[in-house]
Coordinates of C-alpha atoms and ligand atoms in Angstrom, one line a residue:
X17 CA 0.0 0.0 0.0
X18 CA 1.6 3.8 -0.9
X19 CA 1.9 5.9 1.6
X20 CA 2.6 9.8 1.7
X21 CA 5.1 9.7 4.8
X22 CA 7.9 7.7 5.3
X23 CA 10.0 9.0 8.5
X24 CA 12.8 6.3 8.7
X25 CA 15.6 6.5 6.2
X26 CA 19.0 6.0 5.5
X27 CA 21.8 7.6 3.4
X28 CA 25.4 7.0 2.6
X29 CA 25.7 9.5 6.0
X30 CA 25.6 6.2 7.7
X31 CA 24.7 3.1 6.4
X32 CA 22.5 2.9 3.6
X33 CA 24.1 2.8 0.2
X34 CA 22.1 5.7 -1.9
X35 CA 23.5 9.4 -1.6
X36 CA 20.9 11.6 -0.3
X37 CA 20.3 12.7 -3.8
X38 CA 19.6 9.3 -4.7
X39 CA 17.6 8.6 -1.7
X40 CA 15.1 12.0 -2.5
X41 CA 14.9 11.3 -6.1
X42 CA 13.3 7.8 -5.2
X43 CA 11.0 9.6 -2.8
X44 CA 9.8 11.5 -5.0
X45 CA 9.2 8.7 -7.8
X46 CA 7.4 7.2 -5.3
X47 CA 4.6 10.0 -4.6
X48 CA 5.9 10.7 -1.0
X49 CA 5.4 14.1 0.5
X50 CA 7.0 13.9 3.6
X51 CA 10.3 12.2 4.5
X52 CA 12.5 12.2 7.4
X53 CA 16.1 11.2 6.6
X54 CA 17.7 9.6 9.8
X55 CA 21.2 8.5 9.3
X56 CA 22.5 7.0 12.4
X57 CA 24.5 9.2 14.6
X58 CA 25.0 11.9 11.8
X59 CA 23.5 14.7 10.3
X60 CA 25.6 14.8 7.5
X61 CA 23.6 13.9 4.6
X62 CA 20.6 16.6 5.4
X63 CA 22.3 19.7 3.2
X64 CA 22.3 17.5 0.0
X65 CA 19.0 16.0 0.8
X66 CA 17.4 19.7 1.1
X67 CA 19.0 20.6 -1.9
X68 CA 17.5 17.7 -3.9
X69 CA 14.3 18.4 -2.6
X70 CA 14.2 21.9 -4.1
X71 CA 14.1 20.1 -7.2
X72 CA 11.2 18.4 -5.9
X73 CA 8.7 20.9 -5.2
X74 CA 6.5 19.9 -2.5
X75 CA 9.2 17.0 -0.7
X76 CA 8.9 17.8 2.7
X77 CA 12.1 16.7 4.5
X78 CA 12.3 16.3 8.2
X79 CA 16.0 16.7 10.0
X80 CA 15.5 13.7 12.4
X81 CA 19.1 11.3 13.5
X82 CA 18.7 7.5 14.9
X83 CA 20.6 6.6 17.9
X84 CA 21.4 3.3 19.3
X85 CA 21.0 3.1 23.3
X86 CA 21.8 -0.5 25.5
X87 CA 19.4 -1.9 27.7
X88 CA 20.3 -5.1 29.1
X89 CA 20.4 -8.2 26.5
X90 CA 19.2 -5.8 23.7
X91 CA 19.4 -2.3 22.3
X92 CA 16.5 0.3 21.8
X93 CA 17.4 2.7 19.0
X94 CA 15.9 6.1 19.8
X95 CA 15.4 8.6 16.8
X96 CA 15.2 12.1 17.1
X97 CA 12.5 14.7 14.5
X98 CA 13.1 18.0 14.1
X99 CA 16.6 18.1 15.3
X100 CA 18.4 21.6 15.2
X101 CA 21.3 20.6 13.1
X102 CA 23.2 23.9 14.4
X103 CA 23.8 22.9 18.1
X104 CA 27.0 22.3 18.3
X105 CA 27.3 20.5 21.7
X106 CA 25.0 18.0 20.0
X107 CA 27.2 17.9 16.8
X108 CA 30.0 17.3 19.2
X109 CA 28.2 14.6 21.5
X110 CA 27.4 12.8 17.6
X111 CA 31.4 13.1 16.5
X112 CA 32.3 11.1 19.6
X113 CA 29.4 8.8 18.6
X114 CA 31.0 8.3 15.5
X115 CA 34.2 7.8 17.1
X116 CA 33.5 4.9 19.0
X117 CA 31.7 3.5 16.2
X118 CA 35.1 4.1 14.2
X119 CA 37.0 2.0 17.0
X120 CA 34.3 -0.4 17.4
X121 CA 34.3 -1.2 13.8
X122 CA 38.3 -2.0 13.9
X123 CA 37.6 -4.6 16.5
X124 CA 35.3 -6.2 14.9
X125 CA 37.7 -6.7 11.8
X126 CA 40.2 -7.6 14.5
X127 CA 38.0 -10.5 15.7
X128 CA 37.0 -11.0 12.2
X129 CA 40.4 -11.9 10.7
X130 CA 40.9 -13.8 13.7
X131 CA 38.2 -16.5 12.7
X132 CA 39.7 -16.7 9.0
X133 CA 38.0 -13.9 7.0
X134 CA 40.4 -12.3 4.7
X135 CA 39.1 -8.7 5.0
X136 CA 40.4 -5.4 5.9
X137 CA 40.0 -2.6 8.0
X138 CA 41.3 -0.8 5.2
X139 CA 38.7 -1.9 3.2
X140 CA 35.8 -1.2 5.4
X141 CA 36.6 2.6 5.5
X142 CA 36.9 2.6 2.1
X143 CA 33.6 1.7 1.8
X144 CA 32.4 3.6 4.2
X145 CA 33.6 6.7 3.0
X146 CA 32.9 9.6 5.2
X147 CA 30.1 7.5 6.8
X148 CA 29.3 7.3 10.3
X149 CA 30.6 3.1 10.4
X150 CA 28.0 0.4 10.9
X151 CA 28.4 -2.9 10.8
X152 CA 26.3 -2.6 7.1
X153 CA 29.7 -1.8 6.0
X154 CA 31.7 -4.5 7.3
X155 CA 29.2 -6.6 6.4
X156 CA 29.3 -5.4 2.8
X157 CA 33.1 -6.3 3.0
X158 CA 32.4 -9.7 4.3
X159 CA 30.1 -10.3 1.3
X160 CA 32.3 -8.7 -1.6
X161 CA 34.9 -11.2 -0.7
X162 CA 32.5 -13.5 -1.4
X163 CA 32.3 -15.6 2.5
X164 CA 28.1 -14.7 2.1
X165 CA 25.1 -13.7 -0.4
X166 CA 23.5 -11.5 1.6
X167 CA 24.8 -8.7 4.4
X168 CA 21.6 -10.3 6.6
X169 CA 23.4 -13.5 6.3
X170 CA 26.8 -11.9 7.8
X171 CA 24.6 -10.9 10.3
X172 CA 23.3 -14.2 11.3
X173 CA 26.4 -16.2 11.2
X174 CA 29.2 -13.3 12.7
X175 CA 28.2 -9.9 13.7
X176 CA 24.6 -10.2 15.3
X177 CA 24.5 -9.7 18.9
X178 CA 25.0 -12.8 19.7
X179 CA 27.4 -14.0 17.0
X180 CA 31.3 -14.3 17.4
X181 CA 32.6 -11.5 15.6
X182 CA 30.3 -8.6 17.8
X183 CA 31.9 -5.8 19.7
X184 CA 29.6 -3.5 22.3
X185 CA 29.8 -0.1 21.6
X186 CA 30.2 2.8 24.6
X187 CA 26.9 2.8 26.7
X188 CA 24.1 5.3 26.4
X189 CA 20.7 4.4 27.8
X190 CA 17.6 5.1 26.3
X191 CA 16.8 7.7 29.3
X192 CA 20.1 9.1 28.4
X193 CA 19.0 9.9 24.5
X194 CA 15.9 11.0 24.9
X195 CA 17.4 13.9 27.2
X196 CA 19.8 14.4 24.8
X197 CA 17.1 15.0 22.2
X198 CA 14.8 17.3 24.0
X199 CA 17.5 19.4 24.7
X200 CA 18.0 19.6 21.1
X201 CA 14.9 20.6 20.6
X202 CA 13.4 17.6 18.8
X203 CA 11.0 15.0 19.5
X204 CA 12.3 11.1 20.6
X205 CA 10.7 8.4 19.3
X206 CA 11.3 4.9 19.7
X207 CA 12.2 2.7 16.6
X208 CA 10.9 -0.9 15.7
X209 CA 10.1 -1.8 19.3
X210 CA 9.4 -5.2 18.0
X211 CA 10.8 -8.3 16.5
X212 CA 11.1 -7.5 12.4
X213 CA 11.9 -10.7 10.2
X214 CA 13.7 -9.2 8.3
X215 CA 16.5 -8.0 10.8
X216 CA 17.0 -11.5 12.4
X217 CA 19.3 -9.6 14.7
X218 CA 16.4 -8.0 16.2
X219 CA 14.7 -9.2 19.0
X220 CA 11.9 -7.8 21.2
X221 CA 12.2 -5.3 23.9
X222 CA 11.3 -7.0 27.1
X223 CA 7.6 -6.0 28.7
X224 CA 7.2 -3.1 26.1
X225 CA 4.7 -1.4 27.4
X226 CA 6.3 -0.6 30.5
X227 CA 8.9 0.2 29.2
X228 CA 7.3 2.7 27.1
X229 CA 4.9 3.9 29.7
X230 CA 8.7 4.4 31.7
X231 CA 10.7 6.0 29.2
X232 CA 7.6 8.8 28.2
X233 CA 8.4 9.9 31.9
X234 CA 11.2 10.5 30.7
X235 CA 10.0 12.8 27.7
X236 CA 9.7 9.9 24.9
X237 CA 6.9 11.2 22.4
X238 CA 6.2 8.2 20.3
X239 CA 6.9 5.1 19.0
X240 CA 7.1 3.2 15.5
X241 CA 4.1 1.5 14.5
X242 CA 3.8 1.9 11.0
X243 CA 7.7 -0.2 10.6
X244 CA 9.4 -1.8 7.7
X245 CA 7.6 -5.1 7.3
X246 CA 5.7 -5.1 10.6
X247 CA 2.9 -7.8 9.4
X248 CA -0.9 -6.1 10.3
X249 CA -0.9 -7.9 13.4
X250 CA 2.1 -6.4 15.0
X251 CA 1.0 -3.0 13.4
X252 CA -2.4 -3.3 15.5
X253 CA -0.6 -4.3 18.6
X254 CA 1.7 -1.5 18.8
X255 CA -1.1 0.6 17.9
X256 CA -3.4 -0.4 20.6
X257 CA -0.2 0.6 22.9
X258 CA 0.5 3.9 21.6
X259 CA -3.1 4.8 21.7
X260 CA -3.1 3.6 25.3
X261 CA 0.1 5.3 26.5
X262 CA -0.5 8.8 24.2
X263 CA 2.1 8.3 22.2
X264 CA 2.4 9.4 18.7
X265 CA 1.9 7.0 16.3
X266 CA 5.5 6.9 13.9
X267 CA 7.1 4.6 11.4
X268 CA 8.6 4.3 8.0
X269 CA 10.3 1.9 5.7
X270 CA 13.8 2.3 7.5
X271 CA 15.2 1.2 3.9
X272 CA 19.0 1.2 3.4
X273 CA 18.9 -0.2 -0.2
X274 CA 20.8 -2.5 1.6
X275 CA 20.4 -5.7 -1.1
X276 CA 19.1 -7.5 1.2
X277 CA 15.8 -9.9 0.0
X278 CA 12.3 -8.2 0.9
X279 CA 14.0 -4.8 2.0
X280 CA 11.1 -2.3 2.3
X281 CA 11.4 0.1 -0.2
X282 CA 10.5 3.6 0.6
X283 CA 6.8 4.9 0.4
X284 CA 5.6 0.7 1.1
X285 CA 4.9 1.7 4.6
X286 CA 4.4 5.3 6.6
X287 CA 2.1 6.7 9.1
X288 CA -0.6 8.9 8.3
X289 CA -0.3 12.6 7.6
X290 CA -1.8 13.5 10.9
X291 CA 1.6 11.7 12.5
X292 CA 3.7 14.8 10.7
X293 CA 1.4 17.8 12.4
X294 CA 1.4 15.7 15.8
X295 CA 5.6 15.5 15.6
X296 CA 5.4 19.2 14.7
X297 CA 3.5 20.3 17.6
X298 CA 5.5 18.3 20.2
X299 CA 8.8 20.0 18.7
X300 CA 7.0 23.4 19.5
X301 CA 5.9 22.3 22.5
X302 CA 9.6 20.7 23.0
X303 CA 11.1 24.1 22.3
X304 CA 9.2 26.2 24.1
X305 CA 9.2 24.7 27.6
X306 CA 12.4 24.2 29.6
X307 CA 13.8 20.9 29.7
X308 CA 13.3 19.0 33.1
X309 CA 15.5 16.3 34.2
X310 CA 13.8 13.2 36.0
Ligands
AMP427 P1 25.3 -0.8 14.1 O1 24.7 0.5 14.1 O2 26.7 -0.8 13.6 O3 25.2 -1.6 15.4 O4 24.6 -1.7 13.0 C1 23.2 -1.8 13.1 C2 22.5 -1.7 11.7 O5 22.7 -2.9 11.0 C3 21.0 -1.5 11.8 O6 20.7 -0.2 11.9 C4 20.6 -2.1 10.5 O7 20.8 -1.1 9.5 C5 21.6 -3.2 10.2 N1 21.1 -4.5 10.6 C6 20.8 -5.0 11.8 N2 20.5 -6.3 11.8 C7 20.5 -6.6 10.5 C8 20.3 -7.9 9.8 N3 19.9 -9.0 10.5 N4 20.4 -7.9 8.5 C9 20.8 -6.8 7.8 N5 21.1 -5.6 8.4 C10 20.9 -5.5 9.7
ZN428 ZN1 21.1 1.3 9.8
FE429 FE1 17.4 1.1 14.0
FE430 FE1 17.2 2.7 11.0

């Protein structure tokens, strides 16, 4: 089903292979009015994306960023609408992000050569260009020399959570993010709360709904419903919850145009336009009150 909001997408800013150009350009082929693009831990992509979007009258682009936060036995990634791309003391909290993604990266290669892959950390940065590093990339690598098909694959045999090759990144908890957003000025949101088939690294956050109803005391806003290949059921269930908790409905295709079989494309899945006006009014609401620290 086409939808005319998609507000979860990646660029080469992080981990997704099309240029923001690219990324707008398919956007727009695909009738959607609003985007969001939400790198991981960068906001690097979001001048070339505006700039495409001129030549798409009508694209809406929302300045939102993707975190990744640790809670015991899993992570909860936290994204962020409406950020203020000019703060610098959030610029420079996201450069040390990408620092320790940088060195987390190398020890993955580390561990990775140790087991018998032939790849590089060399390689991996060339890939990764100016990108904030994922494991997409080393993945990627791991492919190209031809160990796997698919980067999911990679992820199911080495560099899932629980597979041989992972490294932990620094801490930040989901409390942590969400302060760290507000004081931005934007609106936190938690991403793909639930187990998604097609990231079989993924699994579900334990007793959700508390910790929802727990972390919107600590300012969260909403929560994806509307998610990559969520099935109808999982869509109704998170909607029940978000409904029941007041949090704002989100979601979006989260695509990468990663290669990976049954990737959601862009425009396939998206909230409704009433999703955009209730993110807007939480950012003014956001921005206008002071920010209070529980
Ligand atoms: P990182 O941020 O380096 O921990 O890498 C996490 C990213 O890897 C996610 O945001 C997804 O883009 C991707 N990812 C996670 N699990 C899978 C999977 N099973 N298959 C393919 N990509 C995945
Ligand atoms: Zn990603
Ligand atoms: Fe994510
Ligand atoms: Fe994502």
């Amino acid at each position: 089903m086409a939808v005319e909001v998609d507000l979860h997408l990646h660029t080469l800013a992080s981990d997704g292979t099309l240029s923001p150009t690219e990324l707008v350009g398919l956007c727009a082929e695909r009738g959607l009015k609003t985007i969001a693009v939400s790198d991981h831990d960068s906001t690097e992509g979001l001048q070339e994306a505006y700039a495409a979007a001129r030549k798409h009258h009508g694209l809406e682009i929302i300045p939102a960023i993707e975190l990744s936060t640790d809670v015991p036995g899993s992570e909860i990634h936290v994204l962020g609408y409406f950020i203020d791309t000019s703060d610098t003391a959030f610029q420079q909290t996201l450069t040390r992000f990408r620092e320790g993604r940088y060195e987390r990266g190398r020890l993955m290669v580390e561990k990775l050569v140790e087991l018998g892959y032939s790849i590089t950390w060399e390689r991996v940065q060339e890939i990764a260009g100016d990108a904030a590093i994922g494991r997409p990339h080393i993945a990627t690598a791991i492919v190209e020399a031809g160990y796997f098909k698919y980067s999911r694959d990679v992820f199911d045999s080495l560099i899932g959570r629980n597979g041989p090759a992972y490294v932990e990144r620094a801490k930040l908890t989901p409390e942590d993010a969400i302060r760290m957003l507000r004081e931005n000025g934007a609106v936190p949101v938690m991403a793909h709360p639930t187990y998604s088939a097609v990231k079989s690294d993924r699994g579900d956050v334990q007793s959700l709904e508390e910790t929802l109803s727990h972390l919107k005391s600590h300012g969260l806003e909403g929560v994806e419903v509307f998610y990559g290949d969520y099935t109808p059921e999982q869509v109704s269930y998170l909607n029940d919850i978000a409904d029941n908790l007041g949090l704002i409905a989100c979601g979006g295709s989260d695509y990468h145009c990663s290669g990976n079989p049954d990737e959601p494309e862009p425009g396939s899945v998206g909230p409704p336009p009433q999703t955009v006006e209730r993110l807007r009014e939480a950012h003014h609401r956001i921005r206008g009150v002071p920010v209070s620290g529980s």
